[in-house]
Coordinates of C-alpha atoms in Angstrom, one line a residue:
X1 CA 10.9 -12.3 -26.8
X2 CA 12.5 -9.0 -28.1
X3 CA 11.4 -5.7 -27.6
X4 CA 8.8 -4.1 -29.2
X5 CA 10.2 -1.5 -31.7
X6 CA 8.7 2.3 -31.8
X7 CA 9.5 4.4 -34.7
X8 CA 10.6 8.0 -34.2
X9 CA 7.9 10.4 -32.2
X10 CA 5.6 9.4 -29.5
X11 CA 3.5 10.9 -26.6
X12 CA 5.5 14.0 -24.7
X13 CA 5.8 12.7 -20.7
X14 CA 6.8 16.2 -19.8
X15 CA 2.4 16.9 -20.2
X16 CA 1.5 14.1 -18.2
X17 CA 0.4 15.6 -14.8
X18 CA -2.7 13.0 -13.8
X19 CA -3.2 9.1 -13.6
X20 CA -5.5 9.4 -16.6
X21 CA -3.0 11.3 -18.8
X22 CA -0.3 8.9 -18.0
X23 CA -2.4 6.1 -19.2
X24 CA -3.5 7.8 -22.4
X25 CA -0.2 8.3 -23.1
X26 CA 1.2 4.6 -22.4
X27 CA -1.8 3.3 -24.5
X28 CA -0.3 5.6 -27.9
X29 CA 2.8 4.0 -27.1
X30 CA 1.1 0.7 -27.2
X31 CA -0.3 1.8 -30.5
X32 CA 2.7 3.5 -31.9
X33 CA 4.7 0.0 -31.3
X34 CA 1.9 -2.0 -32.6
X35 CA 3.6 -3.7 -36.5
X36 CA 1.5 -3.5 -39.5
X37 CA -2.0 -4.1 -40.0
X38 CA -2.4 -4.5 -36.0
X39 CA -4.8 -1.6 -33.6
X40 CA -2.0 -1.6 -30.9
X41 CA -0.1 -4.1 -28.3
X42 CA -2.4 -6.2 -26.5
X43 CA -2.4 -6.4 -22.7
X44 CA -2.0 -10.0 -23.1
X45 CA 1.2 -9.5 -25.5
X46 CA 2.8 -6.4 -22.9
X47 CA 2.1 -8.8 -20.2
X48 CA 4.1 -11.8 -21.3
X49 CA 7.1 -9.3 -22.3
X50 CA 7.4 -8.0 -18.8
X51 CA 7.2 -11.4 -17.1
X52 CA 3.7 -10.1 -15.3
X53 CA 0.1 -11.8 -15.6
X54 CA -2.6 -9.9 -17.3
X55 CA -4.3 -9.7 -14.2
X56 CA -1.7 -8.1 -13.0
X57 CA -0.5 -5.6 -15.9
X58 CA -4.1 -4.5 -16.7
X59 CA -5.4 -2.8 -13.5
X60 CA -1.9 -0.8 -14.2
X61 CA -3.2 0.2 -18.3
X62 CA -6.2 0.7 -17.6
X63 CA -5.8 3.5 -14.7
X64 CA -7.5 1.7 -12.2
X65 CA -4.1 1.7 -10.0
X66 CA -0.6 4.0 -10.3
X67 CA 1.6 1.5 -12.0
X68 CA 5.0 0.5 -10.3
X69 CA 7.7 2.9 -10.8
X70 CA 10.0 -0.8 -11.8
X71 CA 6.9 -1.9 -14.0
X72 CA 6.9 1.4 -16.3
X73 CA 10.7 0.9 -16.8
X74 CA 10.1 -2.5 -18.2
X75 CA 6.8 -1.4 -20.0
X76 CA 9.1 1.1 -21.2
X77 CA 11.9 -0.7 -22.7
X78 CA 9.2 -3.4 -23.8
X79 CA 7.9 -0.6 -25.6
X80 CA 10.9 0.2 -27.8
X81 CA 11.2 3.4 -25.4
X82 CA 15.5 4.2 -25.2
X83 CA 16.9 4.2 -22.0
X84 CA 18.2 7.5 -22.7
X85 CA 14.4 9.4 -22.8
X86 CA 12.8 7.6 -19.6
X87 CA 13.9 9.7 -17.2
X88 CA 10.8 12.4 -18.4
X89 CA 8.5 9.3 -17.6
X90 CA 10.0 8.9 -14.7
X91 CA 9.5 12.4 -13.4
X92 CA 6.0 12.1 -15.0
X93 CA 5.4 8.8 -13.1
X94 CA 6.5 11.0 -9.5
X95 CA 4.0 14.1 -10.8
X96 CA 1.2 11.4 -11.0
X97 CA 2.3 10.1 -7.6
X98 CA 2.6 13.5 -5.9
X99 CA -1.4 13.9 -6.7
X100 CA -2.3 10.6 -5.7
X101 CA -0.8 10.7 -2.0
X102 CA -3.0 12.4 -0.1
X103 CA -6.5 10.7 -1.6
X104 CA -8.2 8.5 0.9
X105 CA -8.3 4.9 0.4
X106 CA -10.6 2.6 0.5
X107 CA -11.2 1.9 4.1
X108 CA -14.8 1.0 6.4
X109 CA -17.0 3.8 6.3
X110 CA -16.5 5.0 9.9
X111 CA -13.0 4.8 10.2
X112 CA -12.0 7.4 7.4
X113 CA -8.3 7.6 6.9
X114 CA -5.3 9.5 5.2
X115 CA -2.4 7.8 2.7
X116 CA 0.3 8.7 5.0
X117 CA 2.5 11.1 2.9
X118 CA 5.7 9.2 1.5
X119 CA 8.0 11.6 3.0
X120 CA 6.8 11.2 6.8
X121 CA 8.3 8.0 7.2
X122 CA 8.0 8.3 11.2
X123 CA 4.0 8.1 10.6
X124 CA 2.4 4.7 10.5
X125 CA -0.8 3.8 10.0
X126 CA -1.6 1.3 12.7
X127 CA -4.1 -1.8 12.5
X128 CA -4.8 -3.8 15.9
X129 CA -4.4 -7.5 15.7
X130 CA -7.9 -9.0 17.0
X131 CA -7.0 -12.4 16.4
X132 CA -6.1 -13.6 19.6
X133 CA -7.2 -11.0 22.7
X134 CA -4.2 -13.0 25.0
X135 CA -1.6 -11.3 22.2
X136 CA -1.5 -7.1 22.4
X137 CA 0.3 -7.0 19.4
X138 CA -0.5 -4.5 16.0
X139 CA 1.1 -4.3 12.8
X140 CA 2.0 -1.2 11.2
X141 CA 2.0 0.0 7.4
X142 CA 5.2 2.8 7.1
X143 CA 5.2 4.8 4.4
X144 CA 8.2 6.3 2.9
X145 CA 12.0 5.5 3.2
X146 CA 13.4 3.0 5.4
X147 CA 16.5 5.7 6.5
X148 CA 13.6 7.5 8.0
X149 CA 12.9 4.5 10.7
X150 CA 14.5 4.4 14.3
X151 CA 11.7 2.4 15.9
X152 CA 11.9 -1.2 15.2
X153 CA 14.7 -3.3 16.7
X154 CA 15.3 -5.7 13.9
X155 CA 15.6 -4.1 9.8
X156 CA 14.5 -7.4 7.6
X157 CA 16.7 -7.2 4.4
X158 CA 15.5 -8.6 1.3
X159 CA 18.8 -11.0 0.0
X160 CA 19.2 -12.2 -3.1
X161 CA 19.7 -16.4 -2.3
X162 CA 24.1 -15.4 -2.7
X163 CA 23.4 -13.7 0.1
X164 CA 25.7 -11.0 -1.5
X165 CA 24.7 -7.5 -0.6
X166 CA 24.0 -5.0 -3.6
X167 CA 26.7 -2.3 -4.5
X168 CA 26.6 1.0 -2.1
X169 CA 25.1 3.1 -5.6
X170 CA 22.9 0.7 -6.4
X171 CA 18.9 1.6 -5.5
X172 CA 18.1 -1.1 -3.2
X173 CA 17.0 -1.7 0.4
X174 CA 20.4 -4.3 0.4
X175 CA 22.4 -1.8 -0.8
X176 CA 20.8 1.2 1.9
X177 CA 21.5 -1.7 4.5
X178 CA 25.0 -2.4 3.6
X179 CA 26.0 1.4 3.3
X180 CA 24.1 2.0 6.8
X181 CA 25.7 0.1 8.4
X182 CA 29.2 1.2 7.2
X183 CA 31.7 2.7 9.7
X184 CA 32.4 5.9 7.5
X185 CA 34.7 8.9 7.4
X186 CA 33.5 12.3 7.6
X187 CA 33.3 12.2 3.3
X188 CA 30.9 9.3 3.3
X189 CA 33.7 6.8 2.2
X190 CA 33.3 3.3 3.4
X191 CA 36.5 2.4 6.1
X192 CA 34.6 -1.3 7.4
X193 CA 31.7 -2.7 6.0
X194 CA 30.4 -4.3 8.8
X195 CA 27.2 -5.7 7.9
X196 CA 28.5 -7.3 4.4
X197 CA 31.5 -8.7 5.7
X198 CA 29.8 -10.5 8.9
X199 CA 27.0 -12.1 6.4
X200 CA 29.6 -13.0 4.0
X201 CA 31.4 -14.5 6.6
X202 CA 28.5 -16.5 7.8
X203 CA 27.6 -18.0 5.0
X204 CA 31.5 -18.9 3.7
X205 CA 30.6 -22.0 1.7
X206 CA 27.5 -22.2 2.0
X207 CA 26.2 -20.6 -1.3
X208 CA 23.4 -20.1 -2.9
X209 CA 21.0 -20.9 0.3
X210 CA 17.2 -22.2 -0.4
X211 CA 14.5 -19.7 -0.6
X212 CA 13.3 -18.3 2.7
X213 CA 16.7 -18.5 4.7
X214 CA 17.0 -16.3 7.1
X215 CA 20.6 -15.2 8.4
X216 CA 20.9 -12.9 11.3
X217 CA 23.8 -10.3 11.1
X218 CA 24.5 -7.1 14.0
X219 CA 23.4 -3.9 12.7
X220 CA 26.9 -2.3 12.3
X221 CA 26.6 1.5 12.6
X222 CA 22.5 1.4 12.3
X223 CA 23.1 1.0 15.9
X224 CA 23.6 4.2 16.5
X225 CA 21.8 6.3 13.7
X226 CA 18.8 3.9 13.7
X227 CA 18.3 2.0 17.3
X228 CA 18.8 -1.0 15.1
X229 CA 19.4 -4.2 17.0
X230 CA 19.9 -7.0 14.5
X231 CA 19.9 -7.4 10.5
X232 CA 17.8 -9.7 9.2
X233 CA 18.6 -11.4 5.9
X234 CA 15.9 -13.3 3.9
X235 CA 16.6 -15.1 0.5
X236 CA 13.9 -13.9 -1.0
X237 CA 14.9 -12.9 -4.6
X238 CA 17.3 -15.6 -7.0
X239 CA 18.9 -14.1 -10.0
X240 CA 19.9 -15.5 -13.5
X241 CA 22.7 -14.2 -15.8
X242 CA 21.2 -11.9 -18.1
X243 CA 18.1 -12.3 -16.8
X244 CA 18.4 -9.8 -12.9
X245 CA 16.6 -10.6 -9.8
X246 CA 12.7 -12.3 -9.8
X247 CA 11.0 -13.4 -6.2
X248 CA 10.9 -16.5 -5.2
X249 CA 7.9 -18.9 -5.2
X250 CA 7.0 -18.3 -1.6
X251 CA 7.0 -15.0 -0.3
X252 CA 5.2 -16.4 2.5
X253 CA 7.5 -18.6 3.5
X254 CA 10.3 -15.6 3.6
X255 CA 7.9 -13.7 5.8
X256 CA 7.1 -16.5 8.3
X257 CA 10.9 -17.3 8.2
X258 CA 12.0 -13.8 9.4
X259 CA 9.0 -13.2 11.8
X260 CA 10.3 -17.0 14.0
X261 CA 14.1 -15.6 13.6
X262 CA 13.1 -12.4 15.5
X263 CA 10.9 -13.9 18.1
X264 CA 14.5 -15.5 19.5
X265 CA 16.2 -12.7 19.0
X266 CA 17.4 -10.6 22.4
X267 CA 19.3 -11.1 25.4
X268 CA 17.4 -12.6 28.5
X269 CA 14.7 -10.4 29.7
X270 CA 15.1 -8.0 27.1
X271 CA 13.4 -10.0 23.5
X272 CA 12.9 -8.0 20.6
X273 CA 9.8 -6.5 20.1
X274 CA 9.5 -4.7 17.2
X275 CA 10.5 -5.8 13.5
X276 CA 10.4 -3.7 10.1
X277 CA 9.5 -6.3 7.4
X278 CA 9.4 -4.9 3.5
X279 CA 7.7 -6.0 0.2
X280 CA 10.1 -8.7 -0.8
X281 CA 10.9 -8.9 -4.4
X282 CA 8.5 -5.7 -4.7
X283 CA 11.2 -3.4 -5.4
X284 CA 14.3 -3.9 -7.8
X285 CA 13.0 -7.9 -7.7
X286 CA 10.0 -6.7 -9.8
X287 CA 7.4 -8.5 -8.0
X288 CA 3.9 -7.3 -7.7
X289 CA 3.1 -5.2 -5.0
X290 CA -0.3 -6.0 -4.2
X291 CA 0.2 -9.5 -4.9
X292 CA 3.0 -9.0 -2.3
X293 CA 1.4 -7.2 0.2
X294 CA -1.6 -9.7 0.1
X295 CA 1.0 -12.3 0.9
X296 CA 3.2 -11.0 3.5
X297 CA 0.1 -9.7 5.4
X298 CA -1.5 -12.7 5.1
X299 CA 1.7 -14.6 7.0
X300 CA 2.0 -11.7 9.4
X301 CA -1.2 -12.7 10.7
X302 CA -1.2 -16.2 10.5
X303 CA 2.5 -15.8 13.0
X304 CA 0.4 -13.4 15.1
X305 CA -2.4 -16.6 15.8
X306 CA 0.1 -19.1 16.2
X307 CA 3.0 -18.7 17.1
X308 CA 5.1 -19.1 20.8
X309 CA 7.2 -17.4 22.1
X310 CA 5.1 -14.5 21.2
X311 CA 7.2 -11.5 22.3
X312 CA 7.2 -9.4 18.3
X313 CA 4.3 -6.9 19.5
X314 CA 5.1 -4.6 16.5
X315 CA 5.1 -5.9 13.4
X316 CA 5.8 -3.1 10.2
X317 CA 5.5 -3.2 6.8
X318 CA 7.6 -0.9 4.6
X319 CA 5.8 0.7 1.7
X320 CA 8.2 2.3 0.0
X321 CA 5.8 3.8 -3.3
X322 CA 2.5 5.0 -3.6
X323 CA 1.6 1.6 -5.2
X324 CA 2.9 -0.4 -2.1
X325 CA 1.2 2.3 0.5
X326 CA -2.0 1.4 -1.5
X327 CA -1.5 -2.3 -1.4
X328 CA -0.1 -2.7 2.2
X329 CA -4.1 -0.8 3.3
X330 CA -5.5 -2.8 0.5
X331 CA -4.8 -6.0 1.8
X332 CA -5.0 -5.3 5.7
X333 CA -8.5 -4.0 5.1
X334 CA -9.7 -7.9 3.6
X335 CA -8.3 -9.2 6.7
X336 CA -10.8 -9.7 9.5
X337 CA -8.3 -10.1 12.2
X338 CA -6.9 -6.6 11.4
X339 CA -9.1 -3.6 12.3
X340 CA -7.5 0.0 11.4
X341 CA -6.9 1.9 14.5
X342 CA -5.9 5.2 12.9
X343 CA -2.5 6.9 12.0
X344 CA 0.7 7.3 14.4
X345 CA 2.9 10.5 14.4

């Protein structure tokens, strides 16, 4: 369906300081791009244009959580907004996310806790897995930017089913990977691309893989910068010409996929223990993040119960927005076998 013309004018993002401003103002854009004879565009309507449920899209309208950063954009463009004036919502989207990082979320009553702040990747907010007392095992929720992590052995990448990495300038975790783990000159200019070239070389012939594949590369120069171990590669967005990048069906699956990888991972006597997973598809794949986190959290557990070997005995979670830190605690906090055991630093 095409885009939903606005006419000259329109709210001004540059006053939008609070949640509740920024959803007064997208509802006078829904109005403003409403045609003839009609109030505004329903939730319904904006829903089906950016490929979301309303389930999903209305918790966003109505304020009752912080809208994705990738979610605006499409509202945005849905909204007849030019490319060329959403970089004032975007700012305004980060002003509404500065003032919602340091609220508590929901959480039991006697274990109050702190959003860690976005910029502190190095802090995680730790949950103990109670599931099975033979396994001394916890999963973590990190907050912030994955080039701020130098604790987990393996870095799970979320791959497009190609398996090609993303550009070096693009905004993704595939293309933060890639660039890295880069051997580089003292100008930042790529000299060997490690990480790309050993997937690509891996899976010569072998494209697209199904869903959920999980390819294990070295870590390149993250090595050295990041006490990296091993890359991780899931398929866990597909693309369509024209179309970008959606996640696939089972998110689940991609989680469960990476989690067995890494339990064989390591040299005799010395497994890997630790593993950074993130959102898949939650990013430039445009999936859902609470959805998502729901999802992957769900599978994280389920690994922690049953699964041998059981040598992972520190499983993250990237949160990379305000909406995914929200999520990630959302989720852990409706799963019984996870009790919150306070922050990290």
């Amino acid at each position: 369906m095409a885009a939903v013309a606005v006419a000259g004018g329109g709210p001004d993002p540059a006053r939008i300081n609070d949640l509740g401003q920024l959803v007064t103002a997208l509802a006078a854009l829904r109005r403003q791009a409403a045609g003839p004879g009609r109030v505004q565009v329903s939730g319904r309507e904006l829903a089906k244009l950016v490929n979301l449920s309303s389930s999903t899209l209305n918790p966003y309208l109505r304020g009752d959580r912080l809208i994705p950063r990738d979610v605006l954009e499409d509202v945005l463009r849905q909204l007849g907004v030019p490319p060329q004036r959403w970089r004032p919502w975007f700012d305004a989207w980060e002003r509404v996310a500065d003032t919602r990082r340091a609220r508590r979320l929901l959480a039991p009553p006697d274990q109050p806790r702190q959003v860690p702040p976005l910029a502190a990747a190095h802090q995680v907010a730790r949950y103990r897995f109670t599931g099975d007392p033979s396994r001394d095992a916890f999963v973590g929720i990190v907050a912030g930017d994955i080039r701020r992590v130098d604790f987990a052995d393996v870095w799970v990448n979320s791959e497009n089913t190609s398996m090609e990495m993303a550009r070096f300038e693009e905004r993704s975790l595939s293309a933060i990977v890639r660039y890295g783990g880069a051997v580089r000159d003292e100008f930042g200019r790529v000299l060997h691309d490690l990480i790309a070239e050993e997937l690509s070389v891996k899976v010569n012939g072998r494209r697209p893989v199904a869903p959920g594949t999980a390819v294990v590369t070295g870590p390149g120069a993250l090595a050295a910068s990041h006490n990296v171990r091993y890359v991780l590669h899931v398929a866990a967005v597909s693309g369509e010409p024209g179309e970008g990048y959606r996640p696939v069906a089972d998110l689940g699956r991609c989680t469960t996929s990476a989690l067995r990888a890494a339990e064989d991972l390591g040299l005799p006597g010395e497994p890997v223990t630790g593993i950074l997973l993130p959102l898949f598809g939650a990013g430039v794949g445009g999936g859902d993040p609470a959805r998502t986190a729901a999802v992957v959290l769900d599978a994280v557990v389920h690994h922690l119960a049953t699964s041998r070997p059981a040598n992972l005995r520190a499983i993250y979670v990237l949160a990379s927005t305000a909406a995914e830190v929200a999520a990630c605690h959302e989720a852990a906090d409706a799963i019984a076998d996870l009790v919150y055991a306070g922050p990290d630093s």
